[in-house]
Amino acid sequence: MKRKISAIISTAIITASSAMYCAMEAFATETAGGTTAAAAADGQKAANPLITLGLPLLFFLVVVYFMLIRPQKKREQEQKDLQNSIQVGDEVITTGGIIGMVVRVAEDNIVIETGGERNKIRMKNWAIAENVSAAERAKAAAPKKKTGLTSAAVLDETPKKSEKKAKKKDSEE
């Protein structure tokens, strides 16, 4: 889905940049009187093709980098970190959907134990899609955040309640 959207956006950018180039070229030709010789005679410069084509192309490359290349590198780095963080005893899920406990970790492959019969499967590290145990450890290690507004609101209400109670006692007496 993301690739389809990225392809549509990149096609739109290419089309827009070529349309912009054609429009600028037509404007430069019209302004120059139709020929570059006439432009030179009038003292006007024709549009620089480096600017008219280079800037949209540069913009397109920047957009492609931030939409396609950078997120892909980020995903690859996360996958590499996941593969390096696998330890014996972790519960993992493979790309094929097999769930198991890691029994042995080697350099480029691991052995997982699955099912009630304790079947062991040897597979490559790249086949691991998710490390469930590492995710649970990270979730447990993350401190629970309380927003300052909720705690401040509780503190602000406490004096008001006590003031109201004191006023009620004073009015009753």
JSON list of C-alpha atoms in Angstrom, two decimals:
[
{"chain": "A", "resi": 1, "resn": "MET", "atom": "CA", "xyz": [0.00, 0.00, 0.00]},
{"chain": "A", "resi": 2, "resn": "LYS", "atom": "CA", "xyz": [2.78, 2.44, 0.94]},
{"chain": "A", "resi": 3, "resn": "ARG", "atom": "CA", "xyz": [4.69, 1.56, -2.22]},
{"chain": "A", "resi": 4, "resn": "LYS", "atom": "CA", "xyz": [1.63, 2.22, -4.32]},
{"chain": "A", "resi": 5, "resn": "ILE", "atom": "CA", "xyz": [1.12, 5.63, -2.72]},
{"chain": "A", "resi": 6, "resn": "SER", "atom": "CA", "xyz": [4.83, 6.43, -3.09]},
{"chain": "A", "resi": 7, "resn": "ALA", "atom": "CA", "xyz": [4.73, 5.46, -6.76]},
{"chain": "A", "resi": 8, "resn": "ILE", "atom": "CA", "xyz": [1.71, 7.70, -7.35]},
{"chain": "A", "resi": 9, "resn": "ILE", "atom": "CA", "xyz": [3.35, 10.62, -5.56]},
{"chain": "A", "resi": 10, "resn": "SER", "atom": "CA", "xyz": [6.64, 10.22, -7.42]},
{"chain": "A", "resi": 11, "resn": "THR", "atom": "CA", "xyz": [4.79, 10.04, -10.75]},
{"chain": "A", "resi": 12, "resn": "ALA", "atom": "CA", "xyz": [2.88, 13.20, -9.85]},
{"chain": "A", "resi": 13, "resn": "ILE", "atom": "CA", "xyz": [6.09, 15.00, -8.93]},
{"chain": "A", "resi": 14, "resn": "ILE", "atom": "CA", "xyz": [7.79, 13.98, -12.18]},
{"chain": "A", "resi": 15, "resn": "THR", "atom": "CA", "xyz": [4.78, 15.10, -14.19]},
{"chain": "A", "resi": 16, "resn": "ALA", "atom": "CA", "xyz": [4.59, 18.40, -12.33]},
{"chain": "A", "resi": 17, "resn": "SER", "atom": "CA", "xyz": [8.30, 19.09, -12.78]},
{"chain": "A", "resi": 18, "resn": "SER", "atom": "CA", "xyz": [8.19, 18.34, -16.50]},
{"chain": "A", "resi": 19, "resn": "ALA", "atom": "CA", "xyz": [5.10, 20.53, -16.88]},
{"chain": "A", "resi": 20, "resn": "MET", "atom": "CA", "xyz": [6.86, 23.30, -14.96]},
{"chain": "A", "resi": 21, "resn": "TYR", "atom": "CA", "xyz": [9.90, 22.96, -17.22]},
{"chain": "A", "resi": 22, "resn": "CYS", "atom": "CA", "xyz": [7.76, 23.15, -20.37]},
{"chain": "A", "resi": 23, "resn": "ALA", "atom": "CA", "xyz": [5.86, 26.17, -19.02]},
{"chain": "A", "resi": 24, "resn": "MET", "atom": "CA", "xyz": [9.08, 27.99, -18.09]},
{"chain": "A", "resi": 25, "resn": "GLU", "atom": "CA", "xyz": [10.62, 27.20, -21.44]},
{"chain": "A", "resi": 26, "resn": "ALA", "atom": "CA", "xyz": [7.55, 28.48, -23.28]},
{"chain": "A", "resi": 27, "resn": "PHE", "atom": "CA", "xyz": [7.50, 31.64, -21.14]},
{"chain": "A", "resi": 28, "resn": "ALA", "atom": "CA", "xyz": [11.21, 32.23, -21.76]},
{"chain": "A", "resi": 29, "resn": "THR", "atom": "CA", "xyz": [10.76, 31.75, -25.50]},
{"chain": "A", "resi": 30, "resn": "GLU", "atom": "CA", "xyz": [7.74, 34.06, -25.58]},
{"chain": "A", "resi": 31, "resn": "THR", "atom": "CA", "xyz": [9.51, 36.70, -23.54]},
{"chain": "A", "resi": 32, "resn": "ALA", "atom": "CA", "xyz": [12.62, 36.49, -25.70]},
{"chain": "A", "resi": 33, "resn": "GLY", "atom": "CA", "xyz": [10.64, 37.04, -28.89]},
{"chain": "A", "resi": 34, "resn": "GLY", "atom": "CA", "xyz": [10.82, 33.46, -30.10]},
{"chain": "A", "resi": 35, "resn": "THR", "atom": "CA", "xyz": [14.57, 33.11, -30.60]},
{"chain": "A", "resi": 36, "resn": "THR", "atom": "CA", "xyz": [17.64, 33.32, -28.45]},
{"chain": "A", "resi": 37, "resn": "ALA", "atom": "CA", "xyz": [19.24, 35.62, -31.04]},
{"chain": "A", "resi": 38, "resn": "ALA", "atom": "CA", "xyz": [16.39, 38.07, -30.54]},
{"chain": "A", "resi": 39, "resn": "ALA", "atom": "CA", "xyz": [16.86, 37.73, -26.77]},
{"chain": "A", "resi": 40, "resn": "ALA", "atom": "CA", "xyz": [20.52, 38.56, -27.11]},
{"chain": "A", "resi": 41, "resn": "ALA", "atom": "CA", "xyz": [19.69, 41.56, -29.27]},
{"chain": "A", "resi": 42, "resn": "ASP", "atom": "CA", "xyz": [17.15, 42.81, -26.72]},
{"chain": "A", "resi": 43, "resn": "GLY", "atom": "CA", "xyz": [19.59, 42.28, -23.86]},
{"chain": "A", "resi": 44, "resn": "GLN", "atom": "CA", "xyz": [17.39, 39.72, -22.16]},
{"chain": "A", "resi": 45, "resn": "LYS", "atom": "CA", "xyz": [18.57, 36.35, -20.89]},
{"chain": "A", "resi": 46, "resn": "ALA", "atom": "CA", "xyz": [16.85, 33.10, -21.74]},
{"chain": "A", "resi": 47, "resn": "ALA", "atom": "CA", "xyz": [15.82, 30.89, -18.83]},
{"chain": "A", "resi": 48, "resn": "ASN", "atom": "CA", "xyz": [18.68, 28.78, -17.54]},
{"chain": "A", "resi": 49, "resn": "PRO", "atom": "CA", "xyz": [17.81, 25.12, -18.19]},
{"chain": "A", "resi": 50, "resn": "LEU", "atom": "CA", "xyz": [19.85, 24.12, -15.15]},
{"chain": "A", "resi": 51, "resn": "ILE", "atom": "CA", "xyz": [17.50, 26.09, -12.91]},
{"chain": "A", "resi": 52, "resn": "THR", "atom": "CA", "xyz": [14.29, 25.18, -14.70]},
{"chain": "A", "resi": 53, "resn": "LEU", "atom": "CA", "xyz": [15.05, 21.47, -14.74]},
{"chain": "A", "resi": 54, "resn": "GLY", "atom": "CA", "xyz": [17.53, 21.18, -11.86]},
{"chain": "A", "resi": 55, "resn": "LEU", "atom": "CA", "xyz": [15.41, 22.59, -9.05]},
{"chain": "A", "resi": 56, "resn": "PRO", "atom": "CA", "xyz": [12.36, 20.36, -9.63]},
{"chain": "A", "resi": 57, "resn": "LEU", "atom": "CA", "xyz": [14.66, 17.36, -10.05]},
{"chain": "A", "resi": 58, "resn": "LEU", "atom": "CA", "xyz": [16.46, 18.20, -6.81]},
{"chain": "A", "resi": 59, "resn": "PHE", "atom": "CA", "xyz": [13.12, 18.61, -5.04]},
{"chain": "A", "resi": 60, "resn": "PHE", "atom": "CA", "xyz": [11.99, 15.25, -6.42]},
{"chain": "A", "resi": 61, "resn": "LEU", "atom": "CA", "xyz": [15.15, 13.52, -5.16]},
{"chain": "A", "resi": 62, "resn": "VAL", "atom": "CA", "xyz": [14.72, 14.99, -1.68]},
{"chain": "A", "resi": 63, "resn": "VAL", "atom": "CA", "xyz": [11.10, 13.84, -1.53]},
{"chain": "A", "resi": 64, "resn": "VAL", "atom": "CA", "xyz": [12.04, 10.34, -2.72]},
{"chain": "A", "resi": 65, "resn": "TYR", "atom": "CA", "xyz": [14.79, 10.14, -0.09]},
{"chain": "A", "resi": 66, "resn": "PHE", "atom": "CA", "xyz": [12.48, 11.11, 2.78]},
{"chain": "A", "resi": 67, "resn": "MET", "atom": "CA", "xyz": [9.55, 8.98, 1.60]},
{"chain": "A", "resi": 68, "resn": "LEU", "atom": "CA", "xyz": [11.25, 5.82, 0.36]},
{"chain": "A", "resi": 69, "resn": "ILE", "atom": "CA", "xyz": [14.94, 5.44, 1.17]},
{"chain": "A", "resi": 70, "resn": "ARG", "atom": "CA", "xyz": [15.08, 6.75, 4.75]},
{"chain": "A", "resi": 71, "resn": "PRO", "atom": "CA", "xyz": [12.13, 4.69, 6.11]},
{"chain": "A", "resi": 72, "resn": "GLN", "atom": "CA", "xyz": [13.50, 1.55, 4.45]},
{"chain": "A", "resi": 73, "resn": "LYS", "atom": "CA", "xyz": [16.92, 2.05, 6.07]},
{"chain": "A", "resi": 74, "resn": "LYS", "atom": "CA", "xyz": [15.21, 2.64, 9.41]},
{"chain": "A", "resi": 75, "resn": "ARG", "atom": "CA", "xyz": [13.24, -0.63, 9.09]},
{"chain": "A", "resi": 76, "resn": "GLU", "atom": "CA", "xyz": [16.39, -2.52, 8.13]},
{"chain": "A", "resi": 77, "resn": "GLN", "atom": "CA", "xyz": [18.22, -1.14, 11.18]},
{"chain": "A", "resi": 78, "resn": "GLU", "atom": "CA", "xyz": [15.33, -2.11, 13.48]},
{"chain": "A", "resi": 79, "resn": "GLN", "atom": "CA", "xyz": [15.33, -5.63, 12.01]},
{"chain": "A", "resi": 80, "resn": "LYS", "atom": "CA", "xyz": [19.10, -5.90, 12.50]},
{"chain": "A", "resi": 81, "resn": "ASP", "atom": "CA", "xyz": [18.76, -4.75, 16.12]},
{"chain": "A", "resi": 82, "resn": "LEU", "atom": "CA", "xyz": [16.00, -7.33, 16.65]},
{"chain": "A", "resi": 83, "resn": "GLN", "atom": "CA", "xyz": [18.20, -10.10, 15.27]},
{"chain": "A", "resi": 84, "resn": "ASN", "atom": "CA", "xyz": [21.12, -9.07, 17.48]},
{"chain": "A", "resi": 85, "resn": "SER", "atom": "CA", "xyz": [18.97, -8.88, 20.63]},
{"chain": "A", "resi": 86, "resn": "ILE", "atom": "CA", "xyz": [17.69, -12.46, 20.47]},
{"chain": "A", "resi": 87, "resn": "GLN", "atom": "CA", "xyz": [18.65, -14.45, 23.59]},
{"chain": "A", "resi": 88, "resn": "VAL", "atom": "CA", "xyz": [18.09, -17.99, 24.76]},
{"chain": "A", "resi": 89, "resn": "GLY", "atom": "CA", "xyz": [14.65, -18.24, 26.38]},
{"chain": "A", "resi": 90, "resn": "ASP", "atom": "CA", "xyz": [13.02, -15.51, 24.30]},
{"chain": "A", "resi": 91, "resn": "GLU", "atom": "CA", "xyz": [9.66, -16.17, 22.72]},
{"chain": "A", "resi": 92, "resn": "VAL", "atom": "CA", "xyz": [9.83, -15.32, 19.01]},
{"chain": "A", "resi": 93, "resn": "ILE", "atom": "CA", "xyz": [7.49, -15.27, 16.05]},
{"chain": "A", "resi": 94, "resn": "THR", "atom": "CA", "xyz": [8.87, -16.12, 12.60]},
{"chain": "A", "resi": 95, "resn": "THR", "atom": "CA", "xyz": [7.89, -14.57, 9.30]},
{"chain": "A", "resi": 96, "resn": "GLY", "atom": "CA", "xyz": [5.99, -17.78, 8.56]},
{"chain": "A", "resi": 97, "resn": "GLY", "atom": "CA", "xyz": [3.93, -17.42, 11.74]},
{"chain": "A", "resi": 98, "resn": "ILE", "atom": "CA", "xyz": [5.67, -20.09, 13.84]},
{"chain": "A", "resi": 99, "resn": "ILE", "atom": "CA", "xyz": [5.82, -19.24, 17.55]},
{"chain": "A", "resi": 100, "resn": "GLY", "atom": "CA", "xyz": [8.51, -20.77, 19.70]},
{"chain": "A", "resi": 101, "resn": "MET", "atom": "CA", "xyz": [11.11, -20.39, 22.43]},
{"chain": "A", "resi": 102, "resn": "VAL", "atom": "CA", "xyz": [14.76, -19.86, 21.51]},
{"chain": "A", "resi": 103, "resn": "VAL", "atom": "CA", "xyz": [16.89, -22.83, 22.60]},
{"chain": "A", "resi": 104, "resn": "ARG", "atom": "CA", "xyz": [20.22, -21.99, 20.97]},
{"chain": "A", "resi": 105, "resn": "VAL", "atom": "CA", "xyz": [21.67, -18.92, 19.28]},
{"chain": "A", "resi": 106, "resn": "ALA", "atom": "CA", "xyz": [24.48, -19.26, 16.75]},
{"chain": "A", "resi": 107, "resn": "GLU", "atom": "CA", "xyz": [26.18, -16.69, 14.54]},
{"chain": "A", "resi": 108, "resn": "ASP", "atom": "CA", "xyz": [23.64, -16.60, 11.70]},
{"chain": "A", "resi": 109, "resn": "ASN", "atom": "CA", "xyz": [20.99, -19.12, 12.76]},
{"chain": "A", "resi": 110, "resn": "ILE", "atom": "CA", "xyz": [18.93, -20.05, 15.80]},
{"chain": "A", "resi": 111, "resn": "VAL", "atom": "CA", "xyz": [17.10, -23.12, 17.10]},
{"chain": "A", "resi": 112, "resn": "ILE", "atom": "CA", "xyz": [13.57, -22.68, 18.41]},
{"chain": "A", "resi": 113, "resn": "GLU", "atom": "CA", "xyz": [11.39, -25.14, 20.30]},
{"chain": "A", "resi": 114, "resn": "THR", "atom": "CA", "xyz": [7.73, -25.26, 19.33]},
{"chain": "A", "resi": 115, "resn": "GLY", "atom": "CA", "xyz": [4.58, -27.11, 20.32]},
{"chain": "A", "resi": 116, "resn": "GLY", "atom": "CA", "xyz": [3.72, -29.53, 23.10]},
{"chain": "A", "resi": 117, "resn": "GLU", "atom": "CA", "xyz": [5.98, -32.26, 21.71]},
{"chain": "A", "resi": 118, "resn": "ARG", "atom": "CA", "xyz": [8.98, -29.94, 21.99]},
{"chain": "A", "resi": 119, "resn": "ASN", "atom": "CA", "xyz": [9.79, -29.95, 18.28]},
{"chain": "A", "resi": 120, "resn": "LYS", "atom": "CA", "xyz": [13.00, -28.10, 17.46]},
{"chain": "A", "resi": 121, "resn": "ILE", "atom": "CA", "xyz": [13.41, -26.05, 14.31]},
{"chain": "A", "resi": 122, "resn": "ARG", "atom": "CA", "xyz": [16.68, -24.56, 13.08]},
{"chain": "A", "resi": 123, "resn": "MET", "atom": "CA", "xyz": [16.32, -21.36, 11.05]},
{"chain": "A", "resi": 124, "resn": "LYS", "atom": "CA", "xyz": [18.18, -18.26, 9.92]},
{"chain": "A", "resi": 125, "resn": "ASN", "atom": "CA", "xyz": [18.13, -15.06, 11.99]},
{"chain": "A", "resi": 126, "resn": "TRP", "atom": "CA", "xyz": [16.48, -13.08, 9.18]},
{"chain": "A", "resi": 127, "resn": "ALA", "atom": "CA", "xyz": [13.36, -15.27, 9.50]},
{"chain": "A", "resi": 128, "resn": "ILE", "atom": "CA", "xyz": [12.50, -13.78, 12.91]},
{"chain": "A", "resi": 129, "resn": "ALA", "atom": "CA", "xyz": [9.70, -11.22, 12.57]},
{"chain": "A", "resi": 130, "resn": "GLU", "atom": "CA", "xyz": [9.09, -10.36, 16.24]},
{"chain": "A", "resi": 131, "resn": "ASN", "atom": "CA", "xyz": [10.71, -10.93, 19.62]},
{"chain": "A", "resi": 132, "resn": "VAL", "atom": "CA", "xyz": [7.78, -11.09, 22.04]},
{"chain": "A", "resi": 133, "resn": "SER", "atom": "CA", "xyz": [9.91, -11.39, 25.19]},
{"chain": "A", "resi": 134, "resn": "ALA", "atom": "CA", "xyz": [12.03, -8.35, 24.33]},
{"chain": "A", "resi": 135, "resn": "ALA", "atom": "CA", "xyz": [8.89, -6.30, 23.70]},
{"chain": "A", "resi": 136, "resn": "GLU", "atom": "CA", "xyz": [7.48, -7.34, 27.09]},
{"chain": "A", "resi": 137, "resn": "ARG", "atom": "CA", "xyz": [10.77, -6.47, 28.82]},
{"chain": "A", "resi": 138, "resn": "ALA", "atom": "CA", "xyz": [10.81, -3.05, 27.19]},
{"chain": "A", "resi": 139, "resn": "LYS", "atom": "CA", "xyz": [7.20, -2.44, 28.18]},
{"chain": "A", "resi": 140, "resn": "ALA", "atom": "CA", "xyz": [7.89, -3.42, 31.80]},
{"chain": "A", "resi": 141, "resn": "ALA", "atom": "CA", "xyz": [11.04, -1.29, 31.96]},
{"chain": "A", "resi": 142, "resn": "ALA", "atom": "CA", "xyz": [9.31, 1.82, 30.66]},
{"chain": "A", "resi": 143, "resn": "PRO", "atom": "CA", "xyz": [8.14, 3.97, 33.58]},
{"chain": "A", "resi": 144, "resn": "LYS", "atom": "CA", "xyz": [4.51, 4.93, 33.70]},
{"chain": "A", "resi": 145, "resn": "LYS", "atom": "CA", "xyz": [4.14, 8.60, 32.91]},
{"chain": "A", "resi": 146, "resn": "LYS", "atom": "CA", "xyz": [1.72, 10.84, 34.73]},
{"chain": "A", "resi": 147, "resn": "THR", "atom": "CA", "xyz": [0.95, 14.08, 33.05]},
{"chain": "A", "resi": 148, "resn": "GLY", "atom": "CA", "xyz": [1.55, 17.18, 35.11]},
{"chain": "A", "resi": 149, "resn": "LEU", "atom": "CA", "xyz": [-1.91, 18.50, 34.35]},
{"chain": "A", "resi": 150, "resn": "THR", "atom": "CA", "xyz": [-3.78, 15.63, 35.96]},
{"chain": "A", "resi": 151, "resn": "SER", "atom": "CA", "xyz": [-1.68, 15.68, 39.10]},
{"chain": "A", "resi": 152, "resn": "ALA", "atom": "CA", "xyz": [-1.91, 19.47, 39.27]},
{"chain": "A", "resi": 153, "resn": "ALA", "atom": "CA", "xyz": [-5.65, 19.32, 38.86]},
{"chain": "A", "resi": 154, "resn": "VAL", "atom": "CA", "xyz": [-5.91, 16.92, 41.79]},
{"chain": "A", "resi": 155, "resn": "LEU", "atom": "CA", "xyz": [-3.78, 19.20, 43.95]},
{"chain": "A", "resi": 156, "resn": "ASP", "atom": "CA", "xyz": [-5.82, 22.25, 42.96]},
{"chain": "A", "resi": 157, "resn": "GLU", "atom": "CA", "xyz": [-9.12, 20.58, 43.87]},
{"chain": "A", "resi": 158, "resn": "THR", "atom": "CA", "xyz": [-7.99, 19.49, 47.34]},
{"chain": "A", "resi": 159, "resn": "PRO", "atom": "CA", "xyz": [-7.69, 23.00, 48.86]},
{"chain": "A", "resi": 160, "resn": "LYS", "atom": "CA", "xyz": [-10.98, 24.03, 47.29]},
{"chain": "A", "resi": 161, "resn": "LYS", "atom": "CA", "xyz": [-12.83, 21.13, 48.92]},
{"chain": "A", "resi": 162, "resn": "SER", "atom": "CA", "xyz": [-11.30, 21.86, 52.29]},
{"chain": "A", "resi": 163, "resn": "GLU", "atom": "CA", "xyz": [-12.21, 25.55, 51.95]},
{"chain": "A", "resi": 164, "resn": "LYS", "atom": "CA", "xyz": [-15.80, 24.62, 51.12]},
{"chain": "A", "resi": 165, "resn": "LYS", "atom": "CA", "xyz": [-16.00, 22.31, 54.13]},
{"chain": "A", "resi": 166, "resn": "ALA", "atom": "CA", "xyz": [-14.61, 25.04, 56.40]},
{"chain": "A", "resi": 167, "resn": "LYS", "atom": "CA", "xyz": [-17.15, 27.56, 55.07]},
{"chain": "A", "resi": 168, "resn": "LYS", "atom": "CA", "xyz": [-19.99, 25.09, 55.67]},
{"chain": "A", "resi": 169, "resn": "LYS", "atom": "CA", "xyz": [-18.87, 24.55, 59.27]},
{"chain": "A", "resi": 170, "resn": "ASP", "atom": "CA", "xyz": [-18.64, 28.30, 59.82]},
{"chain": "A", "resi": 171, "resn": "SER", "atom": "CA", "xyz": [-22.11, 28.90, 58.44]},
{"chain": "A", "resi": 172, "resn": "GLU", "atom": "CA", "xyz": [-23.61, 26.05, 60.53]},
{"chain": "A", "resi": 173, "resn": "GLU", "atom": "CA", "xyz": [-22.17, 27.40, 63.74]}
]
